[in-house]
Amino acid sequence: MVVNSPSSGKLKPSTIRIGTRYRANRLKGPYDAIVIGSGIGGLTTAACLAKAGKKVLVLEQHYTAGGYTHSYARNGYEWDVGVHYIGDMGSPHTLGRRLFDYITNGKLEWAPMDENYDRFFLGDKVVNLRAGKEGLRHSLLSAFPDEQNAIDQYLKLLGKVADGMQWYTLSKLTPGILSPLVHRGLDVALPECFNKTTWEVLSELTDNQELIGAITGQWGDCGVTPKQSSFMVHALIAKHYLYGGFYPVGGASEIAKTIIPVIQEPGGEVFTYADVTDILVEKGKATGVRMADGEEIRAPLVISNAGVINTFEKLLPAAVAERTGYQGKRQHITPSMPHIGLYIGLKGTPDQLGLPRTNFWIYPGADHDGNVQQFLDDPEHADFPVVYISFPAAKDPDYQNRWPGTSTIEIVAPTTWEIFEPWQDTLWGKRGEDYEALKQKITDQLLEVMYEKLPQLRGKVDYVETSTPLSTAWFCRYGRGELYGLDHNPERFEQDWLKPKTDIPGLYLTGQDILTCGVVGAMIGGLVTTLAIQGWRGTGLAKRIFVG
């Protein structure tokens, strides 16, 4: 029997709560810095500052810390909401792993996925990605044996972009006055392909559209299709997973759980149910925040992990945002694509149910931009342009210790904000019958896609609940339910104002909007923000993480 929750209002609360519940009388200031939002970017900045002896207050409006890295548990099942897999965790010497080990004091453990970590269904063609540089090469060659030259050229470009990324990241630390000079330097240091569109770069290597479709089979990891995305972000994602996918042992909530003690050590805290309504600006300087309960908390540093759009359009006084020239800059950035999420519970272990440690990416065909356009033209009848299926219970070796005899599956698919806009002013759990009927229709469609690939699961599903862009807007405060902050198109990466230090003294940005999306992208964003705050005092930290 499938139990689709008829009304979210009847759902039991999640049993996973990470962080301390906010009360004004629990504040133990003064604090050296306030971080708005406990996504991985905010937690990373807070932990790095804490390691330098700073007392940092992290304020999270949700009931649990972690942002998109949080987990939730209900009805005897547990799911992650954003940590489907992470690359570069197999060796302690990668930048991402060094940074994770630093901010968790080495307490976070990682489990490898299957060697075949991603499987692409491009219509009738199946391409299996295998871990390792040779693994990726052989995966593509076995599917496209006549394309050896294009594949080898492509792999070389991944390395060139990775080298250029170091210079691009450093440019985020440069004072605004030096921007013209830095731009000229980047023109020399970055490869020509760096910020072209992905499709443009790949079309210079091959005219085999199916190969391009396979190479870009992870476009869902940044939410932008090949003709719209910057090749830089495509290459970073491909390089990130070159040695396979990994999953945190104990589930995604272990990320926040292992970082928070580092923040607490010098007297800091991570508060949940802590709703920041305003950034306080006095005499042109950010001086603190105002809470929903009216409490004002002051600190010499305010660091926003709430996203660029939220920071400038919701948290800052309008006149202050206007003085920074934000309105003119706003036209160069767009929110990323919203999504649907299915959270499925099944009786039986992953072994009993035949669940893989491999992600499934299911496409109508290899033309990703065409698939999306068809969907946007007729979302009611067109196929979903991608359906991503993840098996967290199979990936986490500790899952059976926590939830014996059960399994979970997550399905993610893109959607549009416009489909759900009519209900944007309703409350979570009380959106009405029409909304629930729409959710049920989408749920049934996505379950059918899953059953087609895993027919043994038909009749085995015990529980399903579905999130929409409205759920994302409600819990994560992204206004249009976007998953990846700002769109990762070439124009976005030309915005030199998207960096940690804002034009408002005392106010910094952190997280995925200042660098790139993904757990490690946002985490490195958090590191870069710390370095921008510390200046020359951060040299040792930069050397430790970037050089090792």
mmCIF file of N, CA and C in Angstrom, residues 128-222:
data_model
loop_
_atom_site.group_PDB
_atom_site.id
_atom_site.type_symbol
_atom_site.label_atom_id
_atom_site.label_comp_id
_atom_site.label_asym_id
_atom_site.label_seq_id
_atom_site.Cartn_x
_atom_site.Cartn_y
_atom_site.Cartn_z
ATOM 1 N N ASN A 128 27.105 4.054 -18.281
ATOM 2 C CA ASN A 128 27.507 3.890 -16.883
ATOM 3 C C ASN A 128 28.820 4.628 -16.631
ATOM 4 N N LEU A 129 28.807 5.566 -15.676
ATOM 5 C CA LEU A 129 30.054 6.257 -15.322
ATOM 6 C C LEU A 129 30.770 5.486 -14.225
ATOM 7 N N ARG A 130 32.056 5.205 -14.460
ATOM 8 C CA ARG A 130 32.859 4.463 -13.472
ATOM 9 C C ARG A 130 33.904 5.379 -12.870
ATOM 10 N N ALA A 131 34.262 5.098 -11.622
ATOM 11 C CA ALA A 131 35.192 5.940 -10.879
ATOM 12 C C ALA A 131 36.598 5.854 -11.452
ATOM 13 N N GLY A 132 37.342 6.954 -11.349
ATOM 14 C CA GLY A 132 38.724 7.013 -11.805
ATOM 15 C C GLY A 132 38.818 7.664 -13.167
ATOM 16 N N LYS A 133 39.962 8.317 -13.424
ATOM 17 C CA LYS A 133 40.128 9.015 -14.706
ATOM 18 C C LYS A 133 40.002 8.031 -15.872
ATOM 19 N N GLU A 134 40.650 6.876 -15.740
ATOM 20 C CA GLU A 134 40.535 5.856 -16.789
ATOM 21 C C GLU A 134 39.127 5.272 -16.812
ATOM 22 N N GLY A 135 38.502 5.211 -15.620
ATOM 23 C CA GLY A 135 37.129 4.704 -15.525
ATOM 24 C C GLY A 135 36.176 5.548 -16.339
ATOM 25 N N LEU A 136 36.302 6.888 -16.203
ATOM 26 C CA LEU A 136 35.441 7.791 -16.971
ATOM 27 C C LEU A 136 35.725 7.646 -18.469
ATOM 28 N N ARG A 137 37.010 7.592 -18.812
ATOM 29 C CA ARG A 137 37.389 7.471 -20.225
ATOM 30 C C ARG A 137 36.812 6.199 -20.833
ATOM 31 N N HIS A 138 36.972 5.070 -20.120
ATOM 32 C CA HIS A 138 36.457 3.786 -20.632
ATOM 33 C C HIS A 138 34.932 3.779 -20.690
ATOM 34 N N SER A 139 34.287 4.441 -19.705
ATOM 35 C CA SER A 139 32.815 4.516 -19.706
ATOM 36 C C SER A 139 32.323 5.179 -20.987
ATOM 37 N N LEU A 140 32.950 6.308 -21.324
ATOM 38 C CA LEU A 140 32.525 7.049 -22.521
ATOM 39 C C LEU A 140 32.935 6.315 -23.796
ATOM 40 N N LEU A 141 34.151 5.739 -23.785
ATOM 41 C CA LEU A 141 34.631 5.027 -24.979
ATOM 42 C C LEU A 141 33.811 3.785 -25.282
ATOM 43 N N SER A 142 33.405 3.062 -24.234
ATOM 44 C CA SER A 142 32.636 1.834 -24.482
ATOM 45 C C SER A 142 31.259 2.163 -25.067
ATOM 46 N N ALA A 143 30.734 3.351 -24.718
ATOM 47 C CA ALA A 143 29.434 3.757 -25.267
ATOM 48 C C ALA A 143 29.584 4.442 -26.629
ATOM 49 N N PHE A 144 30.762 5.077 -26.840
ATOM 50 C CA PHE A 144 31.000 5.826 -28.086
ATOM 51 C C PHE A 144 32.401 5.485 -28.617
ATOM 52 N N PRO A 145 32.602 4.277 -29.137
ATOM 53 C CA PRO A 145 33.944 3.815 -29.530
ATOM 54 C C PRO A 145 34.593 4.631 -30.646
ATOM 55 N N ASP A 146 33.811 5.347 -31.440
ATOM 56 C CA ASP A 146 34.387 6.128 -32.544
ATOM 57 C C ASP A 146 34.788 7.544 -32.125
ATOM 58 N N GLU A 147 34.655 7.861 -30.848
ATOM 59 C CA GLU A 147 34.847 9.247 -30.408
ATOM 60 C C GLU A 147 36.073 9.415 -29.504
ATOM 61 N N GLN A 148 37.083 8.565 -29.687
ATOM 62 C CA GLN A 148 38.240 8.596 -28.784
ATOM 63 C C GLN A 148 38.918 9.971 -28.748
ATOM 64 N N ASN A 149 39.106 10.581 -29.885
ATOM 65 C CA ASN A 149 39.794 11.868 -29.939
ATOM 66 C C ASN A 149 39.027 12.941 -29.167
ATOM 67 N N ALA A 150 37.728 13.016 -29.384
ATOM 68 C CA ALA A 150 36.894 14.009 -28.689
ATOM 69 C C ALA A 150 36.914 13.771 -27.178
ATOM 70 N N ILE A 151 36.832 12.495 -26.791
ATOM 71 C CA ILE A 151 36.813 12.155 -25.358
ATOM 72 C C ILE A 151 38.136 12.545 -24.698
ATOM 73 N N ASP A 152 39.256 12.240 -25.359
ATOM 74 C CA ASP A 152 40.570 12.574 -24.790
ATOM 75 C C ASP A 152 40.776 14.090 -24.698
ATOM 76 N N GLN A 153 40.332 14.815 -25.709
ATOM 77 C CA GLN A 153 40.433 16.282 -25.676
ATOM 78 C C GLN A 153 39.584 16.850 -24.529
ATOM 79 N N TYR A 154 38.399 16.275 -24.370
ATOM 80 C CA TYR A 154 37.494 16.709 -23.290
ATOM 81 C C TYR A 154 38.153 16.524 -21.917
ATOM 82 N N LEU A 155 38.764 15.360 -21.695
ATOM 83 C CA LEU A 155 39.398 15.090 -20.398
ATOM 84 C C LEU A 155 40.533 16.075 -20.115
ATOM 85 N N LYS A 156 41.265 16.484 -21.153
ATOM 86 C CA LYS A 156 42.334 17.485 -20.973
ATOM 87 C C LYS A 156 41.747 18.821 -20.543
ATOM 88 N N LEU A 157 40.598 19.178 -21.120
ATOM 89 C CA LEU A 157 39.968 20.457 -20.769
ATOM 90 C C LEU A 157 39.549 20.502 -19.298
ATOM 91 N N LEU A 158 39.157 19.358 -18.744
ATOM 92 C CA LEU A 158 38.766 19.320 -17.323
ATOM 93 C C LEU A 158 39.927 19.778 -16.454
ATOM 94 N N GLY A 159 41.129 19.305 -16.777
ATOM 95 C CA GLY A 159 42.319 19.685 -16.027
ATOM 96 C C GLY A 159 42.633 21.166 -16.164
ATOM 97 N N LYS A 160 42.474 21.696 -17.385
ATOM 98 C CA LYS A 160 42.757 23.123 -17.623
ATOM 99 C C LYS A 160 41.814 24.015 -16.818
ATOM 100 N N VAL A 161 40.537 23.632 -16.762
ATOM 101 C CA VAL A 161 39.565 24.430 -15.997
ATOM 102 C C VAL A 161 39.894 24.371 -14.505
ATOM 103 N N ALA A 162 40.264 23.183 -14.019
ATOM 104 C CA ALA A 162 40.615 23.045 -12.593
ATOM 105 C C ALA A 162 41.793 23.955 -12.241
ATOM 106 N N ASP A 163 42.782 24.023 -13.121
ATOM 107 C CA ASP A 163 43.931 24.905 -12.879
ATOM 108 C C ASP A 163 43.493 26.373 -12.867
ATOM 109 N N GLY A 164 42.641 26.735 -13.811
ATOM 110 C CA GLY A 164 42.167 28.114 -13.891
ATOM 111 C C GLY A 164 41.304 28.502 -12.698
ATOM 112 N N MET A 165 40.612 27.505 -12.120
ATOM 113 C CA MET A 165 39.699 27.780 -11.005
ATOM 114 C C MET A 165 40.429 28.360 -9.802
ATOM 115 N N GLN A 166 41.679 27.974 -9.606
ATOM 116 C CA GLN A 166 42.442 28.514 -8.474
ATOM 117 C C GLN A 166 42.557 30.033 -8.599
ATOM 118 N N TRP A 167 42.826 30.520 -9.843
ATOM 119 C CA TRP A 167 42.955 31.957 -10.061
ATOM 120 C C TRP A 167 41.601 32.646 -9.912
ATOM 121 N N TYR A 168 40.550 31.985 -10.415
ATOM 122 C CA TYR A 168 39.209 32.566 -10.288
ATOM 123 C C TYR A 168 38.818 32.712 -8.813
ATOM 124 N N THR A 169 39.130 31.690 -8.011
ATOM 125 C CA THR A 169 38.812 31.717 -6.581
ATOM 126 C C THR A 169 39.581 32.841 -5.883
ATOM 127 N N LEU A 170 40.854 32.980 -6.208
ATOM 128 C CA LEU A 170 41.666 34.053 -5.613
ATOM 129 C C LEU A 170 41.119 35.431 -5.944
ATOM 130 N N SER A 171 40.504 35.552 -7.137
ATOM 131 C CA SER A 171 39.961 36.860 -7.541
ATOM 132 C C SER A 171 38.840 37.311 -6.608
ATOM 133 N N LYS A 172 38.214 36.363 -5.916
ATOM 134 C CA LYS A 172 37.124 36.692 -4.988
ATOM 135 C C LYS A 172 37.638 37.422 -3.745
ATOM 136 N N LEU A 173 38.951 37.374 -3.527
ATOM 137 C CA LEU A 173 39.540 37.998 -2.340
ATOM 138 C C LEU A 173 40.099 39.387 -2.630
ATOM 139 N N THR A 174 40.032 39.802 -3.882
ATOM 140 C CA THR A 174 40.661 41.057 -4.281
ATOM 141 C C THR A 174 39.781 42.252 -3.940
ATOM 142 N N PRO A 175 40.361 43.307 -3.345
ATOM 143 C CA PRO A 175 39.581 44.525 -3.096
ATOM 144 C C PRO A 175 39.019 45.093 -4.403
ATOM 145 N N GLY A 176 37.815 45.677 -4.333
ATOM 146 C CA GLY A 176 37.123 46.181 -5.524
ATOM 147 C C GLY A 176 37.948 47.122 -6.369
ATOM 148 N N ILE A 177 38.791 47.908 -5.707
ATOM 149 C CA ILE A 177 39.596 48.903 -6.432
ATOM 150 C C ILE A 177 40.555 48.245 -7.432
ATOM 151 N N LEU A 178 40.919 46.974 -7.141
ATOM 152 C CA LEU A 178 41.863 46.268 -8.017
ATOM 153 C C LEU A 178 41.163 45.413 -9.077
ATOM 154 N N SER A 179 39.836 45.458 -9.089
ATOM 155 C CA SER A 179 39.069 44.592 -10.000
ATOM 156 C C SER A 179 39.505 44.673 -11.467
ATOM 157 N N PRO A 180 39.691 45.877 -12.036
ATOM 158 C CA PRO A 180 40.092 45.941 -13.458
ATOM 159 C C PRO A 180 41.413 45.203 -13.723
ATOM 160 N N LEU A 181 42.343 45.359 -12.787
ATOM 161 C CA LEU A 181 43.642 44.701 -12.908
ATOM 162 C C LEU A 181 43.488 43.182 -12.859
ATOM 163 N N VAL A 182 42.658 42.723 -11.905
ATOM 164 C CA VAL A 182 42.432 41.280 -11.735
ATOM 165 C C VAL A 182 41.763 40.704 -12.976
ATOM 166 N N HIS A 183 40.799 41.445 -13.537
ATOM 167 C CA HIS A 183 40.112 40.979 -14.751
ATOM 168 C C HIS A 183 41.102 40.749 -15.888
ATOM 169 N N ARG A 184 42.046 41.687 -16.030
ATOM 170 C CA ARG A 184 43.052 41.520 -17.080
ATOM 171 C C ARG A 184 43.913 40.289 -16.814
ATOM 172 N N GLY A 185 44.230 40.073 -15.536
ATOM 173 C CA GLY A 185 45.030 38.902 -15.159
ATOM 174 C C GLY A 185 44.288 37.600 -15.431
ATOM 175 N N LEU A 186 42.969 37.595 -15.143
ATOM 176 C CA LEU A 186 42.157 36.393 -15.376
ATOM 177 C C LEU A 186 42.062 36.082 -16.865
ATOM 178 N N ASP A 187 41.989 37.116 -17.680
ATOM 179 C CA ASP A 187 41.927 36.901 -19.135
ATOM 180 C C ASP A 187 43.134 36.110 -19.628
ATOM 181 N N VAL A 188 44.279 36.344 -18.981
ATOM 182 C CA VAL A 188 45.512 35.631 -19.355
ATOM 183 C C VAL A 188 45.538 34.240 -18.719
ATOM 184 N N ALA A 189 45.137 34.151 -17.425
ATOM 185 C CA ALA A 189 45.304 32.911 -16.661
ATOM 186 C C ALA A 189 44.256 31.843 -16.993
ATOM 187 N N LEU A 190 43.048 32.257 -17.385
ATOM 188 C CA LEU A 190 41.976 31.282 -17.584
ATOM 189 C C LEU A 190 41.982 30.743 -19.009
ATOM 190 N N PRO A 191 41.728 29.443 -19.169
ATOM 191 C CA PRO A 191 41.656 28.885 -20.525
ATOM 192 C C PRO A 191 40.481 29.489 -21.285
ATOM 193 N N GLU A 192 40.577 29.487 -22.588
ATOM 194 C CA GLU A 192 39.553 30.113 -23.429
ATOM 195 C C GLU A 192 38.167 29.509 -23.198
ATOM 196 N N CYS A 193 38.137 28.223 -22.869
ATOM 197 C CA CYS A 193 36.852 27.523 -22.707
ATOM 198 C C CYS A 193 36.167 27.841 -21.381
ATOM 199 N N PHE A 194 36.849 28.489 -20.465
ATOM 200 C CA PHE A 194 36.433 28.604 -19.062
ATOM 201 C C PHE A 194 34.986 29.054 -18.888
ATOM 202 N N ASN A 195 34.612 30.165 -19.525
ATOM 203 C CA ASN A 195 33.267 30.691 -19.292
ATOM 204 C C ASN A 195 32.430 30.777 -20.570
ATOM 205 N N LYS A 196 32.762 29.913 -21.552
ATOM 206 C CA LYS A 196 31.830 29.721 -22.677
ATOM 207 C C LYS A 196 30.696 28.826 -22.178
ATOM 208 N N THR A 197 29.660 28.635 -22.990
ATOM 209 C CA THR A 197 28.637 27.667 -22.573
ATOM 210 C C THR A 197 29.197 26.253 -22.763
ATOM 211 N N THR A 198 28.681 25.341 -22.000
ATOM 212 C CA THR A 198 29.128 23.943 -22.062
ATOM 213 C C THR A 198 28.936 23.379 -23.468
ATOM 214 N N TRP A 199 27.773 23.662 -24.044
ATOM 215 C CA TRP A 199 27.459 23.129 -25.381
ATOM 216 C C TRP A 199 28.427 23.672 -26.427
ATOM 217 N N GLU A 200 28.751 24.957 -26.295
ATOM 218 C CA GLU A 200 29.673 25.609 -27.224
ATOM 219 C C GLU A 200 31.035 24.897 -27.217
ATOM 220 N N VAL A 201 31.542 24.643 -26.023
ATOM 221 C CA VAL A 201 32.860 23.994 -25.883
ATOM 222 C C VAL A 201 32.816 22.576 -26.444
ATOM 223 N N LEU A 202 31.793 21.815 -26.075
ATOM 224 C CA LEU A 202 31.726 20.411 -26.502
ATOM 225 C C LEU A 202 31.460 20.294 -27.999
ATOM 226 N N SER A 203 30.731 21.248 -28.560
ATOM 227 C CA SER A 203 30.444 21.219 -30.007
ATOM 228 C C SER A 203 31.699 21.452 -30.844
ATOM 229 N N GLU A 204 32.713 22.059 -30.235
ATOM 230 C CA GLU A 204 33.989 22.230 -30.932
ATOM 231 C C GLU A 204 34.795 20.924 -30.951
ATOM 232 N N LEU A 205 34.417 19.990 -30.067
ATOM 233 C CA LEU A 205 35.128 18.711 -29.985
ATOM 234 C C LEU A 205 34.449 17.614 -30.807
ATOM 235 N N THR A 206 33.123 17.669 -30.893
ATOM 236 C CA THR A 206 32.381 16.590 -31.567
ATOM 237 C C THR A 206 31.042 17.119 -32.071
ATOM 238 N N ASP A 207 30.518 16.486 -33.120
ATOM 239 C CA ASP A 207 29.150 16.813 -33.539
ATOM 240 C C ASP A 207 28.192 15.684 -33.167
ATOM 241 N N ASN A 208 28.682 14.731 -32.354
ATOM 242 C CA ASN A 208 27.848 13.626 -31.891
ATOM 243 C C ASN A 208 27.006 14.114 -30.706
ATOM 244 N N GLN A 209 25.752 14.427 -30.978
ATOM 245 C CA GLN A 209 24.889 15.011 -29.941
ATOM 246 C C GLN A 209 24.611 14.028 -28.795
ATOM 247 N N GLU A 210 24.639 12.744 -29.108
ATOM 248 C CA GLU A 210 24.408 11.753 -28.051
ATOM 249 C C GLU A 210 25.597 11.714 -27.080
ATOM 250 N N LEU A 211 26.809 11.854 -27.621
ATOM 251 C CA LEU A 211 27.998 11.926 -26.755
ATOM 252 C C LEU A 211 27.925 13.177 -25.878
ATOM 253 N N ILE A 212 27.546 14.312 -26.468
ATOM 254 C CA ILE A 212 27.398 15.536 -25.678
ATOM 255 C C ILE A 212 26.355 15.317 -24.578
ATOM 256 N N GLY A 213 25.276 14.621 -24.914
ATOM 257 C CA GLY A 213 24.236 14.313 -23.921
ATOM 258 C C GLY A 213 24.768 13.454 -22.786
ATOM 259 N N ALA A 214 25.666 12.507 -23.102
ATOM 260 C CA ALA A 214 26.252 11.636 -22.075
ATOM 261 C C ALA A 214 27.249 12.405 -21.209
ATOM 262 N N ILE A 215 28.103 13.204 -21.856
ATOM 263 C CA ILE A 215 29.100 13.991 -21.115
ATOM 264 C C ILE A 215 28.410 14.952 -20.147
ATOM 265 N N THR A 216 27.252 15.471 -20.556
ATOM 266 C CA THR A 216 26.535 16.442 -19.714
ATOM 267 C C THR A 216 25.408 15.780 -18.920
ATOM 268 N N GLY A 217 25.524 14.471 -18.715
ATOM 269 C CA GLY A 217 24.473 13.729 -18.005
ATOM 270 C C GLY A 217 24.313 14.111 -16.546
ATOM 271 N N GLN A 218 25.261 14.888 -16.005
ATOM 272 C CA GLN A 218 25.135 15.356 -14.613
ATOM 273 C C GLN A 218 24.648 16.805 -14.558
ATOM 274 N N TRP A 219 23.979 17.274 -15.626
ATOM 275 C CA TRP A 219 23.577 18.687 -15.605
ATOM 276 C C TRP A 219 22.667 18.997 -14.425
ATOM 277 N N GLY A 220 21.960 17.996 -13.946
ATOM 278 C CA GLY A 220 21.104 18.205 -12.771
ATOM 279 C C GLY A 220 21.875 18.588 -11.521
ATOM 280 N N ASP A 221 23.196 18.341 -11.504
ATOM 281 C CA ASP A 221 24.006 18.712 -10.334
ATOM 282 C C ASP A 221 24.246 20.216 -10.229
ATOM 283 N N CYS A 222 23.932 20.956 -11.298
ATOM 284 C CA CYS A 222 23.990 22.431 -11.182
ATOM 285 C C CYS A 222 22.670 23.064 -11.614
#
